[in-house]
Amino acid sequence: MSTTTPNPPPKTIVEDIAGWLRVYSDGTVDRTWTGPPQILSAFQTIPPTNGDYVDGVATYDVILDPLSDVLLRLYLPLPSPHHPHLPLLLHFQGGGFCVSRPTWRMYHDFYSRLVRSLPAACVSVQTRLAPEHRLPAAVDDCLSALSWLRSSPSDVLASAGVDLTRVFLIGDSSGGNLVHQVAARTGDVSPVRIAGAIPIHPGFVRARRSESEKDLGNESPMLTLDMLDRFLALALPEGETKDHPITCPMGEEGFVGEVVGQMPPMMVVVAEKDLIRDTEMEYVEAARKSGLEVEVLVNEGVGHSFYLNSFAVKEDPKTAEETEKLIDGIRDFVRRH
């Protein structure tokens, strides 16, 4: 008597988030972009130049963990006798913990420009993504990158004159949450010194709606209220809400006296038309009340992660002006610290 193995049921889509990501019933995830094709090039992977300077910047990739999807993208500006010692930006990408790679063109264009302008070196961390790797996996990856800087930094960084006593944490959107987490969890990491922290449009939120979320929920194509809610539902630990300390560090479990005492000076970047503007400013107020040194840079008339929209930076004078203002503000903060 023969038996046959029944065919498995066809997999179905259980989550489809704004063209960015589809989660299937068998647990697999597809991140193929299915949104407007005219912006597909923003998500193009830019290969490293491996020592060749292109537009004044050389890039390298370093595998941080061969068993996972964690790598480091290194940016170095052209050597200059006027800048023999370079500060280092340790960068954490955004994407709601669920999408994006620091090797994408949208990051490559901005961070290449930033390292030229400061000048500075940059190490960008490609973290593991949710829902396959829910939080705190991305936090752990960022801390691993910091440990790598302490114990086995690339010879490329050393030969470029990178000053590990002037390391600045910087992150976009959810990467800003990672900036806070690394700063709060890092004590003495000599020979590395965290000189400052720059969360740009950090994804600080609460379970309850803020006024800016209600007013600006669909203002920016880079982040809508639907995207915010659904990405974080996939990223946070099972059963947790947006009041979790990674997404709500200004909550009851966020700031602790001894933690604030070890955190570096900070510049929080806020966009006037960002739907999470109100909770970002709530974070600033809580940080200052706890004794943390915090500056605020506000970009007027623009929305969430505007500076990563290469098309708007090139075509829209207001976006170009505010991007230049952002770079100037980062340059000034780094020079003063």
XYZ file of C-alpha atoms in Angstrom:
337
model
C 0.000 0.000 0.000
C 1.568 3.274 -1.059
C 1.258 6.529 0.761
C 1.712 10.005 -0.600
C 2.870 13.049 1.242
C 0.253 15.770 1.043
C 1.390 18.995 -0.536
C 1.983 21.759 1.995
C -0.635 24.490 1.928
C 0.367 27.452 -0.267
C 1.948 30.233 1.673
C -0.018 33.419 1.965
C 0.907 37.012 2.779
C 0.148 37.889 6.386
C 1.786 41.355 6.373
C 2.347 43.732 3.447
C 3.786 47.071 4.497
C 3.677 49.925 1.988
C 5.699 48.166 -0.693
C 8.654 47.655 1.641
C 8.124 44.207 3.087
C 5.921 41.134 2.901
C 5.751 38.509 5.623
C 4.380 35.094 4.620
C 2.481 32.484 6.574
C 5.532 30.185 6.625
C 7.624 32.895 8.336
C 9.645 33.924 5.274
C 10.108 37.599 4.467
C 10.396 39.293 1.082
C 11.915 42.794 1.035
C 11.752 43.311 -2.719
C 10.597 46.884 -3.332
C 7.115 46.901 -4.895
C 6.379 50.604 -4.518
C 6.819 53.333 -7.145
C 9.562 52.186 -9.554
C 10.958 55.691 -9.998
C 12.545 55.576 -6.531
C 13.942 52.056 -6.820
C 17.467 53.369 -7.415
C 17.508 54.778 -3.863
C 17.607 51.169 -2.637
C 20.345 50.099 -5.039
C 23.311 48.428 -3.309
C 26.502 50.411 -3.892
C 29.549 48.111 -3.889
C 32.625 49.138 -1.885
C 35.446 50.841 -3.792
C 38.077 48.889 -1.802
C 40.571 51.713 -1.606
C 39.714 53.661 -4.747
C 38.538 57.198 -4.062
C 35.303 58.032 -5.864
C 34.159 61.637 -5.445
C 36.707 61.991 -2.664
C 35.608 58.959 -0.598
C 36.880 55.367 -0.405
C 34.655 52.605 0.993
C 35.391 49.154 2.368
C 33.276 46.318 3.758
C 34.253 44.315 6.834
C 32.373 41.179 7.895
C 31.655 41.586 11.584
C 30.041 38.174 12.093
C 30.325 35.522 9.351
C 27.466 33.531 10.921
C 24.955 36.367 10.610
C 24.103 39.192 8.239
C 26.146 41.775 10.149
C 28.772 43.741 8.260
C 30.436 47.133 8.509
C 30.666 49.665 5.682
C 33.708 51.927 6.160
C 33.942 55.408 4.614
C 37.224 57.340 4.425
C 37.740 60.810 2.944
C 40.787 61.688 0.892
C 43.847 62.136 3.140
C 44.741 65.743 3.887
C 47.736 67.233 5.722
C 45.275 69.708 7.236
C 43.362 66.875 8.950
C 45.888 64.236 10.057
C 43.550 62.935 12.799
C 39.958 62.128 11.877
C 36.975 61.766 14.207
C 34.899 58.653 13.617
C 31.136 58.429 13.071
C 29.689 55.098 14.212
C 26.486 54.966 12.182
C 23.302 52.951 12.694
C 20.804 52.772 9.811
C 17.072 53.370 10.037
C 14.193 51.433 8.534
C 11.993 50.716 11.540
C 14.350 47.842 12.503
C 12.770 45.894 9.612
C 14.139 47.210 6.301
C 17.109 49.033 4.724
C 20.832 48.463 4.450
C 23.650 50.985 4.984
C 25.015 49.921 1.588
C 21.948 51.414 -0.155
C 22.427 54.479 -2.339
C 20.294 56.666 -0.053
C 22.808 56.196 2.761
C 25.855 56.109 0.496
C 25.045 59.513 -1.016
C 24.478 61.283 2.298
C 27.244 59.706 4.382
C 29.815 60.076 1.608
C 28.947 63.758 1.504
C 29.077 63.993 5.291
C 32.541 62.413 5.668
C 33.889 64.748 2.968
C 32.361 67.784 4.622
C 33.481 67.243 8.207
C 35.952 65.565 7.378
C 35.583 62.306 9.319
C 35.699 58.566 8.890
C 32.506 56.569 9.223
C 31.736 52.976 10.157
C 28.154 52.049 9.273
C 26.699 48.958 10.926
C 24.442 46.621 8.965
C 22.302 45.144 11.715
C 20.078 42.092 11.631
C 16.475 42.873 10.758
C 13.102 42.080 12.272
C 10.845 40.157 12.217
C 13.428 37.391 11.745
C 15.530 39.019 14.466
C 13.381 41.019 16.844
C 14.796 43.593 19.234
C 17.158 43.694 21.017
C 19.089 41.951 18.197
C 19.911 45.263 16.456
C 21.128 46.735 19.756
C 23.400 43.731 20.276
C 24.841 44.175 16.757
C 25.653 47.830 17.410
C 27.363 46.938 20.685
C 29.341 44.258 18.808
C 30.519 46.914 16.365
C 31.707 49.040 19.263
C 33.548 46.028 20.704
C 35.175 45.523 17.296
C 36.430 49.103 17.385
C 37.955 48.452 20.804
C 39.672 45.168 20.053
C 40.331 44.736 16.356
C 39.737 47.858 14.290
C 40.675 47.714 10.646
C 44.223 48.616 9.602
C 42.497 50.883 7.111
C 41.185 53.057 9.959
C 44.573 53.185 11.662
C 46.409 54.141 8.486
C 43.870 56.915 7.862
C 44.679 58.508 11.221
C 41.299 57.806 12.826
C 41.166 59.104 16.396
C 39.293 56.544 18.505
C 39.024 59.020 21.372
C 36.596 61.049 19.224
C 33.905 58.549 18.276
C 30.427 59.955 17.602
C 27.331 57.758 17.567
C 24.948 58.777 14.787
C 21.748 57.168 13.545
C 18.774 57.818 11.294
C 15.188 57.247 12.472
C 15.186 53.883 14.312
C 18.972 54.140 14.165
C 18.544 57.085 16.543
C 16.991 54.682 19.048
C 20.122 52.549 18.691
C 22.258 55.627 19.374
C 20.494 56.091 22.701
C 20.747 52.407 23.591
C 24.470 52.184 22.864
C 25.177 55.452 24.700
C 23.138 54.318 27.718
C 24.717 50.851 27.868
C 28.323 51.900 27.338
C 30.630 52.689 30.224
C 34.415 52.776 29.962
C 35.298 51.404 26.526
C 38.892 52.628 26.329
C 40.838 53.020 24.143
C 37.601 54.156 22.494
C 35.890 57.258 23.866
C 32.331 58.177 22.912
C 32.635 61.934 22.421
C 29.052 62.631 21.377
C 25.769 61.228 20.123
C 23.617 62.437 17.225
C 20.188 60.796 16.868
C 18.582 62.142 13.665
C 14.770 61.986 13.686
C 14.911 59.177 16.274
C 11.971 56.787 16.435
C 10.966 57.717 19.979
C 7.243 57.058 20.420
C 4.596 56.072 22.920
C 1.671 53.682 22.726
C -0.681 56.670 22.867
C -0.902 58.957 19.874
C 0.895 62.308 20.030
C -0.592 65.433 18.492
C 2.026 65.473 15.733
C 1.190 61.855 14.864
C -2.461 62.843 14.502
C -1.663 65.943 12.442
C 1.229 64.688 10.286
C 0.526 60.954 10.005
C 0.768 60.894 6.207
C 2.913 63.984 5.585
C 6.121 62.229 4.524
C 6.578 59.276 2.161
C 9.609 58.270 4.234
C 7.404 57.488 7.252
C 3.641 57.208 7.600
C 1.665 56.363 10.704
C 0.741 52.986 9.239
C 4.393 52.173 8.552
C 5.380 53.258 12.062
C 2.793 51.080 13.770
C 3.315 47.988 11.650
C 7.118 48.027 11.557
C 7.319 48.366 15.323
C 4.771 45.585 15.819
C 7.164 43.308 13.908
C 10.308 44.629 15.589
C 9.481 44.794 19.287
C 9.683 41.677 21.468
C 6.506 39.602 21.334
C 3.782 41.071 23.501
C 5.458 44.472 23.975
C 3.978 47.851 23.070
C 5.633 51.044 21.859
C 6.118 51.968 25.530
C 9.058 49.528 25.527
C 12.271 51.337 26.648
C 13.928 50.911 23.228
C 11.157 52.860 21.521
C 10.178 54.983 24.535
C 13.384 55.789 26.457
C 11.655 58.826 27.969
C 9.253 56.464 29.735
C 9.461 55.109 33.261
C 12.169 52.586 32.360
C 14.172 54.968 30.183
C 16.417 57.411 32.027
C 18.209 56.263 35.144
C 20.583 58.511 37.085
C 23.724 56.413 36.799
C 23.038 55.773 33.097
C 22.719 59.476 32.315
C 25.972 60.127 34.131
C 27.893 58.023 31.628
C 26.127 59.273 28.487
C 27.982 61.711 26.191
C 26.791 65.145 25.051
C 24.012 64.806 22.519
C 22.509 66.691 19.592
C 18.995 65.563 18.699
C 17.916 66.459 15.156
C 14.206 67.151 14.659
C 12.270 67.897 11.456
C 9.382 70.336 11.703
C 7.034 68.121 9.655
C 8.047 64.813 11.234
C 5.026 62.950 12.583
C 7.045 61.849 15.653
C 8.323 65.363 16.348
C 6.378 65.722 19.610
C 7.752 62.553 21.201
C 11.265 63.429 20.018
C 10.966 66.720 21.897
C 9.527 64.847 24.887
C 12.734 62.791 24.863
C 14.819 65.984 24.818
C 12.930 67.375 27.806
C 13.286 64.118 29.760
C 16.994 63.925 28.969
C 17.635 67.500 30.080
C 15.604 66.989 33.244
C 17.794 63.976 34.023
C 20.940 66.086 33.671
C 22.023 65.075 30.179
C 23.660 67.735 27.995
C 21.365 67.954 24.950
C 21.273 70.335 22.008
C 18.498 70.417 19.422
C 18.807 71.123 15.707
C 15.485 71.772 13.975
C 15.059 71.585 10.202
C 12.088 73.686 9.155
C 9.538 72.818 6.487
C 10.741 69.247 5.921
C 9.715 65.786 7.080
C 11.163 62.569 8.387
C 14.554 61.567 6.893
C 14.252 64.248 4.189
C 18.041 64.325 3.674
C 18.078 60.661 2.575
C 15.780 61.452 -0.348
C 18.496 62.012 -2.948
C 15.954 63.036 -5.576
C 14.539 65.830 -3.414
C 18.009 66.945 -2.310
C 18.913 67.444 -5.980
C 15.636 68.854 -7.269
C 13.999 70.745 -4.393
C 15.752 73.931 -3.177
C 14.197 73.734 0.303
C 15.314 70.141 0.832
C 18.789 71.017 -0.440
C 18.984 74.029 1.902
C 17.907 72.054 4.959
C 20.296 69.204 4.111
C 23.161 71.687 4.019
C 21.969 73.094 7.355
C 21.967 69.578 8.808
C 25.513 68.874 7.610
C 26.699 72.235 8.966
C 25.103 71.451 12.326
C 26.730 68.023 12.555
C 30.094 69.499 11.562
C 29.837 72.171 14.247
C 28.823 69.668 16.949
C 31.712 67.326 16.083
C 34.257 70.161 16.052
C 33.142 71.345 19.487
C 33.435 67.883 21.020
